[in-house]
Amino acid sequence: MTASPPPLRALGRSGLQVSPLCFGGNVFGWTVDEPTAFSLLDAWLDAGFNFIDTADVYSRWVPGHEGGESERILGKWLARSGRRAQVVLATKVGKDMGGGKVGLRPEYIRQAVEASLQRLQTDYIDLYQSHDDDTGVPLADTLGAYADLMAAGKVRAVGASNYGAARFKEALLASERLGLPRYECLQPLYNLYDRAGFERELAPLCVSQDIGVINFYALAAGFLTGKYRSEADARKSPRGPNTVKTYLNARGLAILQALDTVAERRAVQPGQVALAWQLQRPAITAPIASASTLAQLEQLVQAARLQLSAEDLALLNAASAEDGARD
């Protein structure tokens, strides 16, 4: 891995300082086995990156899995490496784990965090996130449970994933009104193809309230790397051909063409350009991206150091423009 680690970025007002890219741990125990995960995590830290995101539910969608596979691999690596203090560790709660284990009820949050701590082999989680909004539970109850976990030293900061703008704003107002911890970051779907859903309302809210943003699907399930350019290519995707096929249309192919143009100009790969574009968006703190090989990881490392020109950005913005997106 190359030298000169990238500058860290503030994650909202949490006090956490994170690398400009976050390693997505959803692949651990799914497309990445334990020995490979260990080598990737060591290389990630060696390159100067510190941010890792997972969830209790990863990878329950795999036949024979029950959830917790990713956290267990991370926990074994933390125990073996002795590098816990170097990591900003994020996980999530709320997705269906089976047997009624779902949602954001305080009693379930207390149960779920203990299970995550045990799997992760740590006594604290840096960033604990509501994986989905749970409209059946008062925001005050959920945030109150998080306040208790923070007071006990088990959680350092809290965030939210998959929240709409109105509900996220409501949560921020509840925190202020009740003196409870606020969601310091948001994890939305966002990339060059999926823009308007975040940019229309959530991005202005996050900027105005100093909220960190760690967007998922930063490479659109691998589509923005350029490796899926036809339905035949899509059928090779472990993430599911239907996911990739949603991007195989005129707009998606125009985005790939723009990425190819900038990548050739910069002598880099299209996926690196896609990530660099996000890193230069005003609302984004750290896109989440995964790698299954050291070569892929090195591409992520290089992407964090890539500066695009105004001409590059204009080309990408024009190709990816959709109703509600903001340039």
Tab-separated table of C-alpha atoms in Angstrom:
chain	number	residue	atom	x	y	z
A	1	MET	CA	0.000	0.000	0.000
A	2	THR	CA	1.106	3.518	-0.706
A	3	ALA	CA	2.196	6.008	1.951
A	4	SER	CA	0.773	9.365	3.078
A	5	PRO	CA	-2.528	8.524	4.763
A	6	PRO	CA	-5.482	10.749	3.793
A	7	PRO	CA	-6.635	13.489	6.181
A	8	LEU	CA	-9.361	12.433	8.594
A	9	ARG	CA	-12.777	14.071	8.546
A	10	ALA	CA	-15.101	15.026	11.391
A	11	LEU	CA	-18.199	12.823	11.624
A	12	GLY	CA	-20.900	15.359	12.384
A	13	ARG	CA	-20.459	16.772	15.883
A	14	SER	CA	-19.682	13.365	17.387
A	15	GLY	CA	-16.008	14.062	18.007
A	16	LEU	CA	-15.144	11.004	15.911
A	17	GLN	CA	-12.509	11.530	13.219
A	18	VAL	CA	-12.878	9.158	10.294
A	19	SER	CA	-11.062	8.351	7.084
A	20	PRO	CA	-12.658	9.708	3.884
A	21	LEU	CA	-13.733	6.207	2.869
A	22	CYS	CA	-15.435	3.621	5.047
A	23	PHE	CA	-14.859	-0.096	4.485
A	24	GLY	CA	-18.181	-1.890	4.047
A	25	GLY	CA	-18.159	-5.037	6.153
A	26	ASN	CA	-21.224	-6.581	4.511
A	27	VAL	CA	-18.884	-8.752	2.405
A	28	PHE	CA	-17.291	-10.477	5.418
A	29	GLY	CA	-18.637	-13.998	5.708
A	30	TRP	CA	-20.415	-13.634	2.373
A	31	THR	CA	-18.112	-13.009	-0.602
A	32	VAL	CA	-15.008	-12.656	1.601
A	33	ASP	CA	-13.833	-15.485	3.866
A	34	GLU	CA	-12.186	-14.996	7.245
A	35	PRO	CA	-8.485	-15.179	6.218
A	36	THR	CA	-9.058	-12.762	3.339
A	37	ALA	CA	-11.011	-10.419	5.620
A	38	PHE	CA	-8.102	-10.354	8.072
A	39	SER	CA	-5.632	-9.399	5.323
A	40	LEU	CA	-7.960	-6.714	3.954
A	41	LEU	CA	-8.535	-5.175	7.381
A	42	ASP	CA	-4.818	-5.133	8.176
A	43	ALA	CA	-4.100	-3.461	4.834
A	44	TRP	CA	-6.907	-0.921	5.367
A	45	LEU	CA	-5.388	0.266	8.624
A	46	ASP	CA	-1.832	0.083	7.281
A	47	ALA	CA	-2.885	2.491	4.503
A	48	GLY	CA	-4.083	5.036	7.071
A	49	PHE	CA	-7.829	4.338	6.959
A	50	ASN	CA	-9.711	3.736	10.193
A	51	PHE	CA	-13.448	3.559	9.437
A	52	ILE	CA	-15.280	0.193	9.195
A	53	ASP	CA	-19.049	-0.305	8.935
A	54	THR	CA	-21.040	-3.470	9.545
A	55	ALA	CA	-24.446	-4.516	10.945
A	56	ASP	CA	-25.848	-7.261	13.117
A	57	VAL	CA	-27.917	-8.580	10.193
A	58	TYR	CA	-24.912	-9.154	7.868
A	59	SER	CA	-25.135	-11.667	6.202
A	60	ARG	CA	-28.510	-13.193	7.096
A	61	TRP	CA	-29.602	-13.190	3.433
A	62	VAL	CA	-27.134	-15.983	2.627
A	63	PRO	CA	-28.688	-19.477	2.818
A	64	GLY	CA	-27.670	-21.120	6.086
A	65	HIS	CA	-26.648	-17.844	7.742
A	66	GLU	CA	-28.377	-16.400	10.796
A	67	GLY	CA	-26.886	-12.895	10.865
A	68	GLY	CA	-23.876	-11.775	12.854
A	69	GLU	CA	-21.360	-13.404	10.490
A	70	SER	CA	-19.666	-10.127	9.606
A	71	GLU	CA	-19.482	-8.967	13.215
A	72	ARG	CA	-17.952	-12.281	14.285
A	73	ILE	CA	-15.191	-12.034	11.702
A	74	LEU	CA	-14.494	-8.447	12.716
A	75	GLY	CA	-14.414	-9.484	16.372
A	76	LYS	CA	-11.889	-12.238	15.705
A	77	TRP	CA	-9.727	-9.809	13.768
A	78	LEU	CA	-9.899	-7.183	16.518
A	79	ALA	CA	-8.910	-9.773	19.125
A	80	ARG	CA	-6.069	-11.118	17.017
A	81	SER	CA	-4.711	-7.793	15.763
A	82	GLY	CA	-4.853	-5.785	18.987
A	83	ARG	CA	-5.753	-2.719	16.896
A	84	ARG	CA	-9.117	-1.819	18.419
A	85	ALA	CA	-7.964	1.667	19.413
A	86	GLN	CA	-7.061	2.440	15.777
A	87	VAL	CA	-10.547	1.662	14.482
A	88	VAL	CA	-13.722	3.721	14.287
A	89	LEU	CA	-16.155	0.812	14.407
A	90	ALA	CA	-19.734	1.250	13.225
A	91	THR	CA	-22.545	-1.267	13.383
A	92	LYS	CA	-26.332	-1.186	13.180
A	93	VAL	CA	-29.487	-2.474	14.828
A	94	GLY	CA	-33.086	-2.821	13.676
A	95	LYS	CA	-33.221	-5.125	10.652
A	96	ASP	CA	-35.096	-8.386	11.113
A	97	MET	CA	-32.889	-10.990	12.790
A	98	GLY	CA	-35.732	-13.525	13.092
A	99	GLY	CA	-37.671	-14.647	16.137
A	100	GLY	CA	-39.144	-11.207	16.750
A	101	LYS	CA	-35.693	-9.593	16.926
A	102	VAL	CA	-36.406	-6.476	14.901
A	103	GLY	CA	-37.026	-2.759	15.294
A	104	LEU	CA	-35.974	-0.040	17.700
A	105	ARG	CA	-37.803	-0.806	20.938
A	106	PRO	CA	-35.579	0.110	23.918
A	107	GLU	CA	-35.666	-3.399	25.349
A	108	TYR	CA	-34.608	-4.869	22.007
A	109	ILE	CA	-31.853	-2.287	21.517
A	110	ARG	CA	-30.437	-3.245	24.924
A	111	GLN	CA	-30.496	-6.906	23.932
A	112	ALA	CA	-29.071	-6.322	20.451
A	113	VAL	CA	-26.163	-4.159	21.553
A	114	GLU	CA	-24.981	-6.804	23.988
A	115	ALA	CA	-25.088	-9.418	21.232
A	116	SER	CA	-23.112	-7.144	18.901
A	117	LEU	CA	-20.524	-6.341	21.572
A	118	GLN	CA	-20.049	-10.041	22.198
A	119	ARG	CA	-19.639	-10.871	18.517
A	120	LEU	CA	-17.304	-7.919	17.981
A	121	GLN	CA	-15.241	-8.845	21.065
A	122	THR	CA	-15.159	-5.243	22.244
A	123	ASP	CA	-16.671	-3.321	25.136
A	124	TYR	CA	-17.746	-0.287	23.088
A	125	ILE	CA	-19.087	0.619	19.651
A	126	ASP	CA	-17.964	3.926	18.183
A	127	LEU	CA	-21.036	4.476	16.019
A	128	TYR	CA	-24.309	2.623	16.660
A	129	GLN	CA	-26.913	3.167	13.954
A	130	SER	CA	-30.633	2.652	13.575
A	131	HIS	CA	-30.616	0.473	10.461
A	132	ASP	CA	-34.208	1.354	9.535
A	133	ASP	CA	-36.741	3.855	10.799
A	134	ASP	CA	-39.247	2.238	13.176
A	135	THR	CA	-42.351	4.406	13.126
A	136	GLY	CA	-44.022	2.145	15.678
A	137	VAL	CA	-41.661	3.289	18.429
A	138	PRO	CA	-41.592	6.896	19.716
A	139	LEU	CA	-38.358	8.638	18.787
A	140	ALA	CA	-37.926	9.648	22.421
A	141	ASP	CA	-37.895	5.992	23.475
A	142	THR	CA	-35.271	4.970	20.923
A	143	LEU	CA	-33.075	7.994	21.597
A	144	GLY	CA	-33.481	7.471	25.338
A	145	ALA	CA	-32.181	3.923	24.997
A	146	TYR	CA	-29.185	5.264	23.102
A	147	ALA	CA	-28.612	7.846	25.845
A	148	ASP	CA	-28.401	5.025	28.393
A	149	LEU	CA	-25.900	3.121	26.243
A	150	MET	CA	-23.754	6.222	25.834
A	151	ALA	CA	-23.870	6.942	29.566
A	152	ALA	CA	-22.722	3.353	30.193
A	153	GLY	CA	-19.781	3.795	27.804
A	154	LYS	CA	-21.027	1.099	25.427
A	155	VAL	CA	-21.687	3.497	22.535
A	156	ARG	CA	-19.837	6.693	21.640
A	157	ALA	CA	-22.205	8.167	19.042
A	158	VAL	CA	-25.411	7.255	17.223
A	159	GLY	CA	-26.542	7.530	13.632
A	160	ALA	CA	-29.408	6.562	11.357
A	161	SER	CA	-29.779	4.711	8.076
A	162	ASN	CA	-32.639	4.715	5.563
A	163	TYR	CA	-34.484	7.670	7.104
A	164	GLY	CA	-36.530	10.085	5.006
A	165	ALA	CA	-35.940	13.817	5.362
A	166	ALA	CA	-39.089	14.589	7.360
A	167	ARG	CA	-38.523	11.791	9.853
A	168	PHE	CA	-34.814	12.532	10.192
A	169	LYS	CA	-35.572	16.188	10.888
A	170	GLU	CA	-38.177	15.110	13.440
A	171	ALA	CA	-35.546	12.987	15.194
A	172	LEU	CA	-33.109	15.904	15.322
A	173	LEU	CA	-35.782	18.178	16.790
A	174	ALA	CA	-36.705	15.541	19.378
A	175	SER	CA	-33.089	15.265	20.475
A	176	GLU	CA	-32.830	19.016	20.910
A	177	ARG	CA	-36.165	19.351	22.670
A	178	LEU	CA	-35.617	16.456	25.086
A	179	GLY	CA	-31.895	16.818	25.672
A	180	LEU	CA	-31.184	13.384	24.185
A	181	PRO	CA	-28.306	12.284	21.928
A	182	ARG	CA	-28.864	13.213	18.327
A	183	TYR	CA	-28.169	11.200	15.222
A	184	GLU	CA	-24.720	12.479	14.279
A	185	CYS	CA	-24.679	10.817	10.900
A	186	LEU	CA	-26.958	9.518	8.199
A	187	GLN	CA	-26.366	6.469	6.002
A	188	PRO	CA	-28.411	6.955	2.806
A	189	LEU	CA	-28.357	5.398	-0.645
A	190	TYR	CA	-26.218	7.713	-2.791
A	191	ASN	CA	-23.998	7.447	-5.848
A	192	LEU	CA	-23.641	8.954	-9.317
A	193	TYR	CA	-26.752	7.117	-10.508
A	194	ASP	CA	-28.900	7.390	-7.348
A	195	ARG	CA	-28.735	11.116	-6.689
A	196	ALA	CA	-32.077	12.886	-6.318
A	197	GLY	CA	-33.388	10.823	-3.412
A	198	PHE	CA	-30.611	12.197	-1.219
A	199	GLU	CA	-29.860	15.544	-2.845
A	200	ARG	CA	-33.420	16.882	-2.963
A	201	GLU	CA	-34.062	17.237	0.792
A	202	LEU	CA	-31.635	15.207	2.871
A	203	ALA	CA	-28.400	16.801	1.653
A	204	PRO	CA	-29.433	20.400	2.529
A	205	LEU	CA	-30.656	19.206	5.930
A	206	CYS	CA	-27.402	17.365	6.663
A	207	VAL	CA	-25.270	20.336	5.624
A	208	SER	CA	-27.309	22.829	7.660
A	209	GLN	CA	-27.287	20.610	10.773
A	210	ASP	CA	-23.655	19.498	10.470
A	211	ILE	CA	-24.574	15.826	10.038
A	212	GLY	CA	-21.983	13.349	8.820
A	213	VAL	CA	-23.022	11.340	5.751
A	214	ILE	CA	-21.691	7.833	5.098
A	215	ASN	CA	-23.575	6.735	2.017
A	216	PHE	CA	-24.046	3.114	1.047
A	217	TYR	CA	-24.063	1.621	-2.488
A	218	ALA	CA	-21.333	4.128	-3.306
A	219	LEU	CA	-20.421	2.040	-6.372
A	220	ALA	CA	-24.033	1.052	-7.181
A	221	ALA	CA	-23.501	-2.648	-6.426
A	222	GLY	CA	-20.356	-2.568	-8.563
A	223	PHE	CA	-22.043	-1.026	-11.621
A	224	LEU	CA	-19.965	2.175	-11.405
A	225	THR	CA	-16.733	0.194	-11.639
A	226	GLY	CA	-17.668	-0.493	-15.254
A	227	LYS	CA	-17.618	-4.265	-14.973
A	228	TYR	CA	-21.331	-4.674	-15.722
A	229	ARG	CA	-22.168	-3.295	-19.171
A	230	SER	CA	-24.689	-5.851	-20.390
A	231	GLU	CA	-27.299	-8.258	-19.042
A	232	ALA	CA	-24.785	-11.067	-19.535
A	233	ASP	CA	-22.357	-9.215	-17.270
A	234	ALA	CA	-25.126	-8.589	-14.726
A	235	ARG	CA	-25.827	-12.301	-14.413
A	236	LYS	CA	-22.297	-12.720	-13.019
A	237	SER	CA	-22.966	-10.406	-10.077
A	238	PRO	CA	-23.001	-12.029	-6.607
A	239	ARG	CA	-25.160	-9.110	-5.419
A	240	GLY	CA	-27.951	-10.305	-7.671
A	241	PRO	CA	-28.438	-9.674	-11.367
A	242	ASN	CA	-31.689	-7.788	-10.842
A	243	THR	CA	-29.899	-5.177	-8.730
A	244	VAL	CA	-27.288	-4.494	-11.371
A	245	LYS	CA	-29.833	-4.620	-14.208
A	246	THR	CA	-31.668	-1.622	-12.762
A	247	TYR	CA	-28.701	0.506	-13.861
A	248	LEU	CA	-28.459	-0.926	-17.389
A	249	ASN	CA	-30.334	1.763	-19.264
A	250	ALA	CA	-29.495	4.801	-21.365
A	251	ARG	CA	-28.726	7.024	-18.383
A	252	GLY	CA	-26.614	4.359	-16.689
A	253	LEU	CA	-24.589	3.756	-19.822
A	254	ALA	CA	-24.106	7.520	-20.275
A	255	ILE	CA	-22.712	7.682	-16.752
A	256	LEU	CA	-20.308	4.846	-17.555
A	257	GLN	CA	-19.175	6.687	-20.681
A	258	ALA	CA	-18.465	9.824	-18.645
A	259	LEU	CA	-16.591	7.764	-16.054
A	260	ASP	CA	-14.549	6.134	-18.817
A	261	THR	CA	-13.644	9.541	-20.247
A	262	VAL	CA	-12.481	10.957	-16.909
A	263	ALA	CA	-10.729	7.710	-15.941
A	264	GLU	CA	-8.749	7.688	-19.171
A	265	ARG	CA	-7.859	11.350	-18.692
A	266	ARG	CA	-6.648	10.672	-15.141
A	267	ALA	CA	-5.118	7.223	-15.844
A	268	VAL	CA	-7.280	5.616	-13.155
A	269	GLN	CA	-10.246	3.223	-13.012
A	270	PRO	CA	-13.919	4.279	-13.437
A	271	GLY	CA	-14.822	3.191	-9.907
A	272	GLN	CA	-12.117	5.440	-8.495
A	273	VAL	CA	-13.592	8.387	-10.369
A	274	ALA	CA	-17.077	7.555	-9.054
A	275	LEU	CA	-15.802	7.624	-5.472
A	276	ALA	CA	-13.718	10.768	-5.995
A	277	TRP	CA	-16.814	12.564	-7.324
A	278	GLN	CA	-18.650	11.711	-4.085
A	279	LEU	CA	-15.737	12.840	-1.926
A	280	GLN	CA	-15.978	16.280	-3.543
A	281	ARG	CA	-19.727	16.606	-2.841
A	282	PRO	CA	-20.339	19.099	0.006
A	283	ALA	CA	-22.618	16.859	2.084
A	284	ILE	CA	-20.560	13.645	1.977
A	285	THR	CA	-18.200	12.601	4.769
A	286	ALA	CA	-17.167	9.048	3.875
A	287	PRO	CA	-18.720	6.849	1.181
A	288	ILE	CA	-18.924	3.166	2.100
A	289	ALA	CA	-17.201	0.812	-0.319
A	290	SER	CA	-16.137	-2.814	-0.149
A	291	ALA	CA	-13.276	-4.837	-1.571
A	292	SER	CA	-12.744	-8.563	-1.822
A	293	THR	CA	-9.076	-8.498	-2.889
A	294	LEU	CA	-6.016	-6.477	-1.978
A	295	ALA	CA	-5.896	-5.126	-5.535
A	296	GLN	CA	-9.440	-3.778	-5.148
A	297	LEU	CA	-8.510	-2.316	-1.777
A	298	GLU	CA	-5.575	-0.468	-3.299
A	299	GLN	CA	-7.964	1.080	-5.808
A	300	LEU	CA	-10.083	2.396	-2.929
A	301	VAL	CA	-6.987	3.828	-1.268
A	302	GLN	CA	-6.016	5.625	-4.458
A	303	ALA	CA	-9.551	6.908	-5.004
A	304	ALA	CA	-9.387	8.792	-1.709
A	305	ARG	CA	-6.393	10.748	-3.045
A	306	LEU	CA	-7.873	11.538	-6.458
A	307	GLN	CA	-8.809	15.177	-7.063
A	308	LEU	CA	-11.137	15.814	-9.980
A	309	SER	CA	-11.077	19.057	-11.952
A	310	ALA	CA	-14.022	21.361	-12.546
A	311	GLU	CA	-14.172	19.969	-16.091
A	312	ASP	CA	-14.284	16.399	-14.776
A	313	LEU	CA	-17.052	17.238	-12.328
A	314	ALA	CA	-19.108	19.073	-14.947
A	315	LEU	CA	-18.974	16.072	-17.294
A	316	LEU	CA	-20.031	13.670	-14.544
A	317	ASN	CA	-22.786	15.956	-13.306
A	318	ALA	CA	-24.211	16.374	-16.796
A	319	ALA	CA	-24.219	12.647	-17.495
A	320	SER	CA	-25.817	11.773	-14.157
A	321	ALA	CA	-28.322	14.628	-13.895
A	322	GLU	CA	-31.853	13.637	-12.868
A	323	ASP	CA	-34.886	15.517	-11.647
A	324	GLY	CA	-34.181	16.795	-8.144
A	325	ALA	CA	-30.401	16.384	-8.285
A	326	ARG	CA	-28.305	19.404	-7.398
A	327	ASP	CA	-25.059	20.417	-9.087
